GROMACS .gro file of N, CA, C and O in nm:
model
  400
    1MET      N    1  13.002   7.051  11.253
    1MET     CA    2  12.956   7.126  11.139
    1MET      C    3  12.996   7.273  11.153
    1MET      O    4  13.033   7.336  11.054
    2LEU      N    5  12.992   7.325  11.274
    2LEU     CA    6  13.031   7.464  11.295
    2LEU      C    7  13.179   7.485  11.264
    2LEU      O    8  13.217   7.588  11.208
    3VAL      N    9  13.263   7.389  11.299
    3VAL     CA   10  13.405   7.401  11.269
    3VAL      C   11  13.426   7.398  11.118
    3VAL      O   12  13.510   7.472  11.065
    4THR      N   13  13.349   7.319  11.047
    4THR     CA   14  13.359   7.314  10.902
    4THR      C   15  13.319   7.448  10.841
    4THR      O   16  13.383   7.497  10.747
    5PHE      N   17  13.213   7.509  10.894
    5PHE     CA   18  13.174   7.642  10.846
    5PHE      C   19  13.280   7.746  10.878
    5PHE      O   20  13.304   7.838  10.798
    6ALA      N   21  13.345   7.735  10.993
    6ALA     CA   22  13.454   7.827  11.026
    6ALA      C   23  13.569   7.810  10.927
    6ALA      O   24  13.629   7.909  10.882
    7ALA      N   25  13.600   7.686  10.890
    7ALA     CA   26  13.705   7.661  10.791
    7ALA      C   27  13.667   7.722  10.657
    7ALA      O   28  13.751   7.780  10.587
    8LEU      N   29  13.541   7.711  10.621
    8LEU     CA   30  13.493   7.770  10.496
    8LEU      C   31  13.507   7.922  10.499
    8LEU      O   32  13.549   7.984  10.401
    9ALA      N   33  13.474   7.983  10.612
    9ALA     CA   34  13.489   8.128  10.626
    9ALA      C   35  13.635   8.171  10.613
    9ALA      O   36  13.667   8.272  10.549
   10VAL      N   37  13.725   8.094  10.671
   10VAL     CA   38  13.868   8.123  10.658
   10VAL      C   39  13.912   8.112  10.513
   10VAL      O   40  13.988   8.194  10.463
   11ALA      N   41  13.863   8.010  10.445
   11ALA     CA   42  13.899   7.991  10.304
   11ALA      C   43  13.850   8.107  10.219
   11ALA      O   44  13.923   8.158  10.133
   12VAL      N   45  13.728   8.151  10.241
   12VAL     CA   46  13.673   8.264  10.165
   12VAL      C   47  13.748   8.391  10.199
   12VAL      O   48  13.785   8.469  10.110
   13ASP      N   49  13.774   8.414  10.327
   13ASP     CA   50  13.847   8.533  10.370
   13ASP      C   51  13.987   8.535  10.312
   13ASP      O   52  14.038   8.639  10.272
   14ARG      N   53  14.051   8.420  10.305
   14ARG     CA   54  14.186   8.411  10.250
   14ARG      C   55  14.187   8.450  10.103
   14ARG      O   56  14.277   8.514  10.055
   15ARG      N   57  14.084   8.413  10.032
   15ARG     CA   58  14.077   8.445   9.890
   15ARG      C   59  14.054   8.596   9.870
   15ARG      O   60  14.095   8.652   9.770
   16LEU      N   61  13.986   8.660   9.965
   16LEU     CA   62  13.954   8.802   9.951
   16LEU      C   63  14.073   8.892   9.984
   16LEU      O   64  14.088   8.997   9.925
   17ARG      N   65  14.155   8.853  10.077
   17ARG     CA   66  14.270   8.937  10.110
   17ARG      C   67  14.399   8.861  10.084
   17ARG      O   68  14.408   8.741  10.105
   18ARG      N   69  14.496   8.931  10.037
   18ARG     CA   70  14.618   8.869   9.989
   18ARG      C   71  14.725   8.852  10.097
   18ARG      O   72  14.812   8.768  10.085
   19LYS      N   73  14.723   8.932  10.202
   19LYS     CA   74  14.832   8.926  10.301
   19LYS      C   75  14.815   8.809  10.397
   19LYS      O   76  14.705   8.764  10.424
   20ASP      N   77  14.926   8.761  10.445
   20ASP     CA   78  14.932   8.657  10.547
   20ASP      C   79  14.860   8.528  10.506
   20ASP      O   80  14.787   8.469  10.584
   21ARG      N   81  14.885   8.484  10.385
   21ARG     CA   82  14.821   8.362  10.338
   21ARG      C   83  14.878   8.237  10.406
   21ARG      O   84  14.808   8.138  10.421
   22GLY      N   85  15.005   8.242  10.445
   22GLY     CA   86  15.065   8.126  10.511
   22GLY      C   87  14.993   8.090  10.639
   22GLY      O   88  14.968   7.973  10.668
   23ARG      N   89  14.957   8.189  10.717
   23ARG     CA   90  14.885   8.165  10.842
   23ARG      C   91  14.745   8.112  10.814
   23ARG      O   92  14.697   8.023  10.882
   24SER      N   93  14.680   8.165  10.712
   24SER     CA   94  14.545   8.118  10.683
   24SER      C   95  14.546   7.973  10.632
   24SER      O   96  14.452   7.899  10.657
   25HIS      N   97  14.654   7.932  10.564
   25HIS     CA   98  14.665   7.791  10.526
   25HIS      C   99  14.673   7.703  10.650
   25HIS      O  100  14.609   7.599  10.657
   26ALA      N  101  14.751   7.747  10.747
   26ALA     CA  102  14.765   7.669  10.870
   26ALA      C  103  14.634   7.666  10.947
   26ALA      O  104  14.593   7.560  10.997
   27VAL      N  105  14.567   7.779  10.958
   27VAL     CA  106  14.439   7.785  11.031
   27VAL      C  107  14.335   7.696  10.962
   27VAL      O  108  14.263   7.621  11.028
   28LEU      N  109  14.331   7.701  10.830
   28LEU     CA  110  14.235   7.619  10.757
   28LEU      C  111  14.266   7.470  10.775
   28LEU      O  112  14.175   7.390  10.795
   29ALA      N  113  14.393   7.434  10.772
   29ALA     CA  114  14.431   7.294  10.794
   29ALA      C  115  14.394   7.249  10.935
   29ALA      O  116  14.343   7.138  10.954
   30ILE      N  117  14.417   7.334  11.034
   30ILE     CA  118  14.383   7.300  11.172
   30ILE      C  119  14.232   7.283  11.188
   30ILE      O  120  14.184   7.187  11.248
   31LEU      N  121  14.156   7.378  11.133
   31LEU     CA  122  14.010   7.370  11.144
   31LEU      C  123  13.955   7.245  11.073
   31LEU      O  124  13.866   7.178  11.127
   32ALA      N  125  14.007   7.214  10.956
   32ALA     CA  126  13.962   7.094  10.886
   32ALA      C  127  14.001   6.968  10.963
   32ALA      O  128  13.924   6.871  10.969
   33GLY      N  129  14.119   6.969  11.024
   33GLY     CA  130  14.161   6.854  11.107
   33GLY      C  131  14.074   6.837  11.229
   33GLY      O  132  14.037   6.725  11.265
   34VAL      N  133  14.041   6.949  11.294
   34VAL     CA  134  13.951   6.943  11.410
   34VAL      C  135  13.813   6.893  11.368
   34VAL      O  136  13.752   6.811  11.436
   35ALA      N  137  13.765   6.942  11.254
   35ALA     CA  138  13.635   6.896  11.203
   35ALA      C  139  13.637   6.746  11.175
   35ALA      O  140  13.540   6.676  11.206
   36ALA      N  141  13.747   6.697  11.119
   36ALA     CA  142  13.758   6.553  11.093
   36ALA      C  143  13.758   6.474  11.225
   36ALA      O  144  13.692   6.371  11.235
   37GLY      N  145  13.830   6.523  11.324
   37GLY     CA  146  13.832   6.457  11.454
   37GLY      C  147  13.695   6.455  11.519
   37GLY      O  148  13.652   6.354  11.576
   38LEU      N  149  13.625   6.569  11.511
   38LEU     CA  150  13.490   6.575  11.569
   38LEU      C  151  13.393   6.487  11.492
   38LEU      O  152  13.302   6.429  11.551
   39LEU      N  153  13.411   6.476  11.361
   39LEU     CA  154  13.327   6.388  11.280
   39LEU      C  155  13.344   6.243  11.324
   39LEU      O  156  13.245   6.171  11.344
   40VAL      N  157  13.468   6.200  11.344
   40VAL     CA  158  13.495   6.063  11.389
   40VAL      C  159  13.438   6.040  11.529
   40VAL      O  160  13.373   5.938  11.556
   41ALA      N  161  13.461   6.136  11.619
   41ALA     CA  162  13.410   6.122  11.756
   41ALA      C  163  13.258   6.115  11.757
   41ALA      O  164  13.199   6.031  11.827
   42GLY      N  165  13.194   6.200  11.680
   42GLY     CA  166  13.048   6.198  11.672
   42GLY      C  167  12.995   6.069  11.615
   42GLY      O  168  12.895   6.014  11.663
   43GLU      N  169  13.063   6.018  11.514
   43GLU     CA  170  13.022   5.890  11.454
   43GLU      C  171  13.033   5.777  11.554
   43GLU      O  172  12.943   5.691  11.563
   44LEU      N  173  13.140   5.774  11.631
   44LEU     CA  174  13.156   5.669  11.733
   44LEU      C  175  13.047   5.676  11.839
   44LEU      O  176  12.992   5.573  11.880
   45VAL      N  177  13.014   5.797  11.883
   45VAL     CA  178  12.909   5.814  11.984
   45VAL      C  179  12.775   5.766  11.929
   45VAL      O  180  12.703   5.692  11.995
   46VAL      N  181  12.744   5.807  11.808
   46VAL     CA  182  12.615   5.769  11.748
   46VAL      C  183  12.607   5.618  11.726
   46VAL      O  184  12.505   5.555  11.753
   47LEU      N  185  12.716   5.559  11.679
   47LEU     CA  186  12.716   5.414  11.658
   47LEU      C  187  12.692   5.339  11.789
   47LEU      O  188  12.618   5.240  11.793
   48ARG      N  189  12.755   5.385  11.897
   48ARG     CA  190  12.736   5.320  12.028
   48ARG      C  191  12.593   5.336  12.077
   48ARG      O  192  12.534   5.243  12.133
   49LEU      N  193  12.534   5.455  12.058
   49LEU     CA  194  12.396   5.477  12.100
   49LEU      C  195  12.299   5.387  12.022
   49LEU      O  196  12.208   5.327  12.079
   50ILE      N  197  12.318   5.378  11.892
   50ILE     CA  198  12.231   5.294  11.811
   50ILE      C  199  12.249   5.147  11.849
   50ILE      O  200  12.152   5.071  11.860
   51GLU      N  201  12.373   5.106  11.871
   51GLU     CA  202  12.400   4.968  11.912
   51GLU      C  203  12.330   4.935  12.043
   51GLU      O  204  12.270   4.828  12.059
   52THR      N  205  12.333   5.029  12.137
   52THR     CA  206  12.265   5.009  12.265
   52THR      C  207  12.115   4.995  12.246
   52THR      O  208  12.051   4.908  12.306
   53ARG      N  209  12.058   5.078  12.160
   53ARG     CA  210  11.913   5.069  12.136
   53ARG      C  211  11.875   4.939  12.067
   53ARG      O  212  11.770   4.881  12.095
   54VAL      N  213  11.958   4.894  11.976
   54VAL     CA  214  11.931   4.766  11.910
   54VAL      C  215  11.935   4.653  12.012
   54VAL      O  216  11.849   4.565  12.014
   55ARG      N  217  12.034   4.656  12.099
   55ARG     CA  218  12.048   4.552  12.203
   55ARG      C  219  11.929   4.556  12.298
   55ARG      O  220  11.875   4.452  12.335
   56GLU      N  221  11.886   4.677  12.338
   56GLU     CA  222  11.774   4.690  12.430
   56GLU      C  223  11.642   4.650  12.365
   56GLU      O  224  11.547   4.615  12.433
   57GLY      N  225  11.635   4.658  12.232
   57GLY     CA  226  11.513   4.620  12.160
   57GLY      C  227  11.486   4.471  12.167
   57GLY      O  228  11.374   4.427  12.145
   58GLY      N  229  11.589   4.393  12.198
   58GLY     CA  230  11.572   4.250  12.217
   58GLY      C  231  11.550   4.170  12.091
   58GLY      O  232  11.509   4.055  12.097
   59LYS      N  233  11.578   4.225  11.976
   59LYS     CA  234  11.555   4.153  11.851
   59LYS      C  235  11.685   4.101  11.788
   59LYS      O  236  11.690   4.074  11.670
   60VAL      N  237  11.789   4.091  11.868
   60VAL     CA  238  11.918   4.044  11.817
   60VAL      C  239  11.924   3.892  11.831
   60VAL      O  240  11.905   3.839  11.940
   61PRO      N  241  11.949   3.823  11.721
   61PRO     CA  242  11.963   3.677  11.730
   61PRO      C  243  12.078   3.639  11.823
   61PRO      O  244  12.176   3.712  11.835
   62PRO      N  245  12.066   3.526  11.890
   62PRO     CA  246  12.168   3.487  11.988
   62PRO      C  247  12.308   3.465  11.929
   62PRO      O  248  12.407   3.481  11.997
   63ASP      N  249  12.315   3.433  11.803
   63ASP     CA  250  12.446   3.407  11.743
   63ASP      C  251  12.511   3.532  11.683
   63ASP      O  252  12.615   3.524  11.622
   64GLN      N  253  12.448   3.650  11.701
   64GLN     CA  254  12.502   3.775  11.649
   64GLN      C  255  12.507   3.880  11.759
   64GLN      O  256  12.438   3.870  11.860
   65ALA      N  257  12.590   3.982  11.735
   65ALA     CA  258  12.600   4.094  11.829
   65ALA      C  259  12.520   4.212  11.776
   65ALA      O  260  12.493   4.222  11.656
   66ALA      N  261  12.485   4.302  11.865
   66ALA     CA  262  12.408   4.420  11.824
   66ALA      C  263  12.488   4.505  11.727
   66ALA      O  264  12.432   4.569  11.638
   67GLY      N  265  12.620   4.505  11.742
   67GLY     CA  266  12.705   4.583  11.652
   67GLY      C  267  12.702   4.536  11.509
   67GLY      O  268  12.738   4.610  11.418
   68ASP      N  269  12.659   4.412  11.487
   68ASP     CA  270  12.650   4.360  11.351
   68ASP      C  271  12.541   4.430  11.270
   68ASP      O  272  12.542   4.427  11.148
   69PHE      N  273  12.447   4.491  11.338
   69PHE     CA  274  12.334   4.558  11.273
   69PHE      C  275  12.354   4.708  11.259
   69PHE      O  276  12.267   4.778  11.210
   70VAL      N  277  12.468   4.756  11.306
   70VAL     CA  278  12.497   4.900  11.305
   70VAL      C  279  12.622   4.921  11.222
   70VAL      O  280  12.721   4.851  11.239
   71GLY      N  281  12.618   5.018  11.132
   71GLY     CA  282  12.736   5.042  11.048
   71GLY      C  283  12.748   5.187  11.008
   71GLY      O  284  12.660   5.269  11.031
   72THR      N  285  12.861   5.217  10.950
   72THR     CA  286  12.890   5.351  10.901
   72THR      C  287  12.861   5.355  10.752
   72THR      O  288  12.905   5.269  10.678
   73GLY      N  289  12.790   5.459  10.712
   73GLY     CA  290  12.753   5.472  10.572
   73GLY      C  291  12.860   5.541  10.489
   73GLY      O  292  12.959   5.592  10.539
   74VAL      N  293  12.835   5.544  10.360
   74VAL     CA  294  12.930   5.602  10.266
   74VAL      C  295  12.943   5.754  10.286
   74VAL      O  296  13.048   5.811  10.259
   75GLY      N  297  12.839   5.817  10.334
   75GLY     CA  298  12.844   5.962  10.357
   75GLY      C  299  12.950   6.001  10.459
   75GLY      O  300  13.020   6.102  10.442
   76PHE      N  301  12.962   5.922  10.563
   76PHE     CA  302  13.065   5.947  10.664
   76PHE      C  303  13.203   5.939  10.601
   76PHE      O  304  13.288   6.025  10.622
   77TRP      N  305  13.227   5.833  10.524
   77TRP     CA  306  13.359   5.814  10.464
   77TRP      C  307  13.390   5.923  10.363
   77TRP      O  308  13.505   5.969  10.353
   78LEU      N  309  13.291   5.968  10.288
   78LEU     CA  310  13.313   6.076  10.193
   78LEU      C  311  13.346   6.207  10.264
   78LEU      O  312  13.436   6.280  10.223
   79ALA      N  313  13.273   6.237  10.370
   79ALA     CA  314  13.298   6.359  10.446
   79ALA      C  315  13.437   6.355  10.510
   79ALA      O  316  13.511   6.454  10.506
   80LEU      N  317  13.473   6.242  10.567
   80LEU     CA  318  13.605   6.230  10.629
   80LEU      C  319  13.715   6.242  10.523
   80LEU      O  320  13.815   6.312  10.545
   81ALA      N  321  13.699   6.178  10.410
   81ALA     CA  322  13.798   6.186  10.303
   81ALA      C  323  13.813   6.330  10.254
   81ALA      O  324  13.925   6.378  10.233
   82LEU      N  325  13.702   6.400  10.238
   82LEU     CA  326  13.707   6.539  10.194
   82LEU      C  327  13.783   6.626  10.292
   82LEU      O  328  13.868   6.708  10.254
   83LEU      N  329  13.754   6.610  10.420
   83LEU     CA  330  13.825   6.689  10.522
   83LEU      C  331  13.974   6.657  10.524
   83LEU      O  332  14.058   6.747  10.536
   84LEU      N  333  14.009   6.531  10.510
   84LEU     CA  334  14.151   6.493  10.509
   84LEU      C  335  14.221   6.544  10.383
   84LEU      O  336  14.339   6.582  10.389
   85VAL      N  337  14.151   6.547  10.271
   85VAL     CA  338  14.209   6.605  10.150
   85VAL      C  339  14.235   6.754  10.169
   85VAL      O  340  14.340   6.806  10.128
   86VAL      N  341  14.141   6.824  10.232
   86VAL     CA  342  14.160   6.967  10.259
   86VAL      C  343  14.281   6.989  10.348
   86VAL      O  344  14.364   7.077  10.322
   87VAL      N  345  14.295   6.910  10.453
   87VAL     CA  346  14.410   6.923  10.543
   87VAL      C  347  14.540   6.902  10.465
   87VAL      O  348  14.634   6.980  10.475
   88THR      N  349  14.544   6.797  10.385
   88THR     CA  350  14.665   6.765  10.309
   88THR      C  351  14.700   6.876  10.210
   88THR      O  352  14.815   6.919  10.202
   89ILE      N  353  14.602   6.923  10.136
   89ILE     CA  354  14.627   7.029  10.038
   89ILE      C  355  14.674   7.157  10.105
   89ILE      O  356  14.769   7.222  10.059
   90GLU      N  357  14.610   7.194  10.214
   90GLU     CA  358  14.648   7.318  10.281
   90GLU      C  359  14.789   7.310  10.340
   90GLU      O  360  14.866   7.404  10.330
   91LEU      N  361  14.823   7.197  10.400
   91LEU     CA  362  14.959   7.183  10.454
   91LEU      C  363  15.062   7.178  10.342
   91LEU      O  364  15.169   7.238  10.354
   92TRP      N  365  15.030   7.112  10.233
   92TRP     CA  366  15.120   7.105  10.119
   92TRP      C  367  15.139   7.243  10.056
   92TRP      O  368  15.251   7.284  10.024
   93THR      N  369  15.030   7.318  10.040
   93THR     CA  370  15.038   7.452   9.984
   93THR      C  371  15.118   7.544  10.075
   93THR      O  372  15.199   7.624  10.027
   94ARG      N  373  15.097   7.532  10.204
   94ARG     CA  374  15.173   7.615  10.297
   94ARG      C  375  15.322   7.584  10.289
   94ARG      O  376  15.405   7.674  10.289
   95ARG      N  377  15.353   7.458  10.277
   95ARG     CA  378  15.495   7.418  10.267
   95ARG      C  379  15.556   7.471  10.137
   95ARG      O  380  15.669   7.519  10.136
   96LEU      N  381  15.482   7.464  10.027
   96LEU     CA  382  15.532   7.516   9.900
   96LEU      C  383  15.557   7.667   9.907
   96LEU      O  384  15.654   7.717   9.853
   97ARG      N  385  15.467   7.739   9.972
   97ARG     CA  386  15.483   7.884   9.986
   97ARG      C  387  15.605   7.919  10.070
   97ARG      O  388  15.670   8.019  10.046
   98ARG      N  389  15.632   7.839  10.173
   98ARG     CA  390  15.746   7.868  10.260
   98ARG      C  391  15.878   7.837  10.192
   98ARG      O  392  15.977   7.906  10.213
   99THR      N  393  15.881   7.732  10.110
   99THR     CA  394  16.006   7.693  10.045
   99THR      C  395  16.028   7.764   9.912
   99THR      O  396  16.139   7.772   9.865
  100GLY      N  397  15.920   7.809   9.851
  100GLY     CA  398  15.930   7.868   9.718
  100GLY      C  399  15.923   8.012   9.721
  100GLY      O  400  15.962   8.103   9.679
   0.00000   0.00000   0.00000
């Protein structure tokens, strides 16, 4: 979340000052990419912890695995999609500025 806030600060700062926009596009893309990576890593850790607790609770039917009761919600996918869209737009905009 802190990396996402840093990306937001870069985006706001970029809008306020006009010089060196190419670098700020790259920094914003990197920060959004790092935030996406950390989001995925955090989700994997949390899913494993919940799966372990479900297994330790002893309420898992013998024909199913604990992982069957643990899943990723739509909020995770929306957040990941948003971060990947930001990365794509920033890299595309940076490329357009360099070629145009």
